[in-house]
Amino acid sequence: LIVAGDVGDTANAVKICMRKLSPKFRRVFYCAGNHDLWIRPDTSDEYPDSICKLFSLENLCETTGQERGSVTMRPMEVARGVFVVPLNSWYHYTFDTYHPKPGGLLYDKFCKWPVNVDDVAEYMLALNGWRLNAVEKRIEEVRKEGLEPVVISCSHFLPRVELPYPHGCDTTEMAKAVGCLELEDQVARLGSQVHVYGHTHINGDGPCGVNSERRYVQYALEGGGSKLYCIYDNGILHGKEVWE
């Protein structure tokens, strides 16, 4: 199961969710979303900043996985030559290609950062470095074995501006807070056949951009999803709703 973020705005909410999900699936992959990294003053979350909370959530997942089954925010080869790669991400104002400058609205005011807010996206991308290196090394080994790898990457935020997000008079600066252009570079570097993303609650499954064969998938509960959405089954990439 891939959970593309925004599980809850407290660490305890994330813990409860993962403890519920982990016995039901062989593995649960999770990417932290913006709400997951909030540090609200009226909760039990006592972190100096949202990066510390991110690392704490990663440890929480690993601990929960040891107790009840595999829960992780790290990449894994789930079958021979089949990889699931969660990527850390954050939005940047340059995603608004029509006006790539800082906006006047403050999103996610409950987040706290040890770096300038405009540098958070770059920091998150840097955290993915070891993930990319480890998976690339294993992919090279798989190809030497005569297999063509299957890579499914995932992030909370959008990697491409062509992907749908809310537009309108009340969301004039939304583009500055939904994605990161450089995230697509990492997705492409992995050679992902499918990239799963979240955040916008607009469901879809298909290619994006000119001559793109990569599928971009979102299946959010608040986007109308009522079942599970299967993207890989019995050695074949799919796109189908399933009950179980």
XYZ file of C-alpha atoms in Angstrom:
244
model
C 0.000 0.000 0.000
C 1.243 3.495 -0.874
C 0.039 6.339 1.354
C 1.003 9.629 -0.287
C 0.762 11.858 2.764
C -1.598 14.050 4.796
C -2.507 11.293 7.216
C -2.879 13.615 10.212
C -1.484 16.773 11.743
C -0.049 15.071 14.838
C 2.479 12.273 15.207
C -0.056 10.323 17.254
C -2.568 10.464 14.391
C 0.048 9.069 12.000
C 0.905 6.345 14.507
C -2.735 5.315 14.897
C -3.165 5.175 11.115
C -0.059 3.069 10.532
C -0.959 0.684 13.351
C -4.342 0.191 11.682
C -2.947 -0.298 8.175
C 0.148 -2.380 8.835
C -1.589 -5.681 9.760
C -3.679 -5.493 6.586
C -0.871 -5.147 4.048
C 2.418 -6.887 3.449
C 4.117 -3.488 3.252
C 2.969 0.099 3.749
C 4.953 2.905 2.094
C 4.358 6.414 3.396
C 5.380 9.912 2.262
C 4.929 12.739 4.732
C 2.646 15.535 3.555
C 2.455 19.142 4.647
C -0.238 18.490 7.280
C 1.848 15.662 8.726
C 4.673 18.129 9.379
C 2.582 20.691 11.222
C 3.585 21.426 14.812
C 0.458 22.844 16.365
C 0.730 24.420 19.824
C -2.469 22.756 21.061
C -1.177 19.186 20.591
C 1.302 16.811 22.196
C 3.811 17.342 19.366
C 6.912 18.901 20.905
C 9.472 19.125 18.118
C 11.931 21.982 17.635
C 11.126 22.039 13.906
C 9.356 20.143 11.130
C 12.536 18.426 9.920
C 12.901 16.853 13.351
C 9.276 15.754 13.100
C 9.961 14.254 9.658
C 12.815 12.155 11.044
C 10.666 11.206 14.031
C 7.883 10.019 11.716
C 10.394 7.910 9.813
C 11.491 6.263 13.057
C 7.845 5.862 14.099
C 7.111 4.006 10.877
C 10.070 1.690 11.266
C 9.114 0.928 14.876
C 5.507 0.266 13.925
C 6.712 -1.939 11.102
C 8.777 -4.042 13.487
C 5.774 -4.481 15.748
C 3.046 -5.207 13.214
C 4.497 -5.592 9.736
C 6.562 -3.527 7.343
C 5.818 0.221 7.438
C 8.447 2.467 5.922
C 9.318 5.811 4.348
C 12.349 4.256 2.667
C 12.784 2.612 -0.756
C 12.472 -1.132 -1.027
C 12.732 -3.886 -3.611
C 9.392 -5.604 -2.965
C 10.028 -8.395 -5.474
C 12.957 -9.195 -7.717
C 13.436 -6.108 -9.872
C 10.332 -4.323 -8.543
C 11.008 -1.147 -6.570
C 8.825 1.231 -4.576
C 10.610 4.510 -3.881
C 9.110 7.135 -1.540
C 10.586 10.593 -2.125
C 10.639 13.500 0.300
C 9.231 16.664 -1.209
C 8.056 20.205 -0.555
C 6.630 22.922 -2.754
C 8.474 25.891 -4.227
C 7.167 29.105 -5.728
C 8.958 28.456 -9.046
C 6.334 25.777 -9.713
C 4.185 28.761 -10.672
C 5.789 29.117 -14.098
C 3.612 32.108 -15.005
C 4.847 34.103 -12.009
C 7.864 32.304 -10.492
C 8.323 34.650 -7.557
C 7.389 34.401 -3.868
C 3.721 35.049 -3.233
C 1.915 37.065 -0.600
C 0.150 34.149 1.101
C 1.618 32.067 3.914
C 0.785 28.402 3.602
C 1.342 25.846 6.366
C 1.939 28.366 9.130
C 2.124 25.521 11.652
C 5.350 24.250 10.080
C 8.663 25.346 11.573
C 11.892 25.185 9.613
C 15.596 25.305 10.541
C 16.268 26.797 7.095
C 14.719 29.625 5.100
C 11.244 28.616 3.967
C 12.260 29.109 0.315
C 15.046 26.534 0.792
C 12.853 23.737 2.190
C 12.173 22.154 -1.208
C 15.891 21.950 -1.986
C 16.546 20.475 1.464
C 13.921 17.774 0.913
C 15.384 16.903 -2.489
C 18.834 16.565 -0.914
C 17.418 14.067 1.584
C 16.562 11.832 -1.369
C 20.178 11.539 -2.505
C 20.957 8.248 -0.785
C 17.624 6.812 -1.943
C 18.426 7.550 -5.572
C 21.961 6.198 -5.313
C 20.900 2.961 -3.622
C 18.085 2.226 -6.060
C 20.170 3.119 -9.127
C 22.892 0.718 -7.992
C 20.413 -2.123 -7.539
C 18.688 -1.338 -10.866
C 22.039 -1.687 -12.625
C 22.513 -5.096 -10.997
C 19.015 -6.189 -12.017
C 19.643 -5.239 -15.638
C 22.881 -7.223 -15.639
C 20.754 -10.194 -14.553
C 18.709 -9.770 -17.726
C 15.634 -8.223 -16.113
C 13.947 -4.917 -16.866
C 13.183 -3.224 -13.541
C 9.790 -1.860 -12.551
C 9.995 1.361 -10.542
C 7.050 2.950 -8.761
C 7.991 6.229 -7.107
C 5.800 8.348 -4.853
C 5.737 11.782 -3.264
C 3.198 14.007 -1.591
C 3.736 17.024 -3.830
C 3.380 17.299 -7.592
C 6.443 16.869 -9.847
C 4.926 18.390 -13.011
C 3.024 21.603 -13.678
C 0.709 19.829 -16.151
C -0.836 17.794 -13.340
C -4.205 19.118 -12.118
C -4.547 21.363 -9.090
C -7.241 23.822 -7.953
C -7.558 27.012 -9.990
C -9.816 30.010 -9.534
C -10.185 33.413 -7.944
C -9.683 32.014 -4.442
C -6.579 30.026 -5.385
C -4.557 32.498 -7.422
C -1.315 31.535 -5.654
C -2.039 27.821 -5.350
C 0.597 26.923 -7.955
C 3.285 28.189 -5.574
C 2.233 25.643 -2.943
C 1.562 22.389 -4.790
C 4.759 21.151 -6.379
C 8.454 21.248 -7.174
C 9.910 21.230 -10.679
C 13.171 19.568 -9.628
C 11.244 16.646 -8.137
C 10.493 15.480 -11.684
C 14.247 15.274 -12.322
C 14.537 12.720 -9.525
C 11.520 10.769 -10.777
C 13.061 10.681 -14.266
C 16.440 9.677 -12.853
C 14.811 6.604 -11.315
C 13.136 5.752 -14.605
C 9.798 5.351 -12.849
C 7.036 3.787 -14.878
C 4.471 5.081 -12.384
C 4.636 8.027 -10.007
C 2.050 8.305 -7.242
C 1.378 11.737 -5.749
C -1.096 13.429 -3.424
C -1.894 16.872 -1.991
C -4.424 18.229 -4.491
C -7.280 15.711 -4.008
C -7.857 15.572 -7.776
C -7.763 11.959 -8.850
C -6.303 10.760 -12.116
C -4.156 8.156 -13.834
C -2.309 8.743 -17.065
C 0.696 10.192 -18.885
C 1.626 13.817 -18.518
C 3.465 16.076 -20.944
C 4.687 15.560 -24.484
C 5.988 12.072 -25.360
C 5.661 10.940 -21.744
C 5.022 7.259 -21.119
C 5.224 7.572 -17.341
C 1.888 7.361 -15.553
C 1.051 9.838 -12.805
C -1.514 8.559 -10.352
C -3.528 10.119 -7.574
C -6.378 8.309 -5.828
C -7.397 10.376 -2.821
C -10.334 9.628 -0.552
C -11.287 13.301 -0.653
C -10.939 13.184 -4.419
C -13.761 10.689 -4.749
C -11.884 7.467 -4.125
C -13.948 4.884 -2.257
C -11.960 1.700 -2.825
C -8.327 0.713 -3.196
C -6.639 1.540 -6.492
C -4.348 -1.189 -7.817
C -1.398 -0.108 -9.956
C 0.620 -3.356 -9.955
C -0.693 -6.897 -9.760
C 0.893 -10.259 -10.473
C 3.778 -8.818 -12.457
C 1.681 -6.388 -14.514
C 1.214 -2.635 -14.184
C -2.476 -1.931 -13.769
C -4.918 0.861 -13.087
C -8.048 -0.568 -11.513
C -10.238 -0.187 -8.450
C -10.389 -3.160 -6.125
C -12.281 -3.871 -2.946
C -9.455 -5.653 -1.131
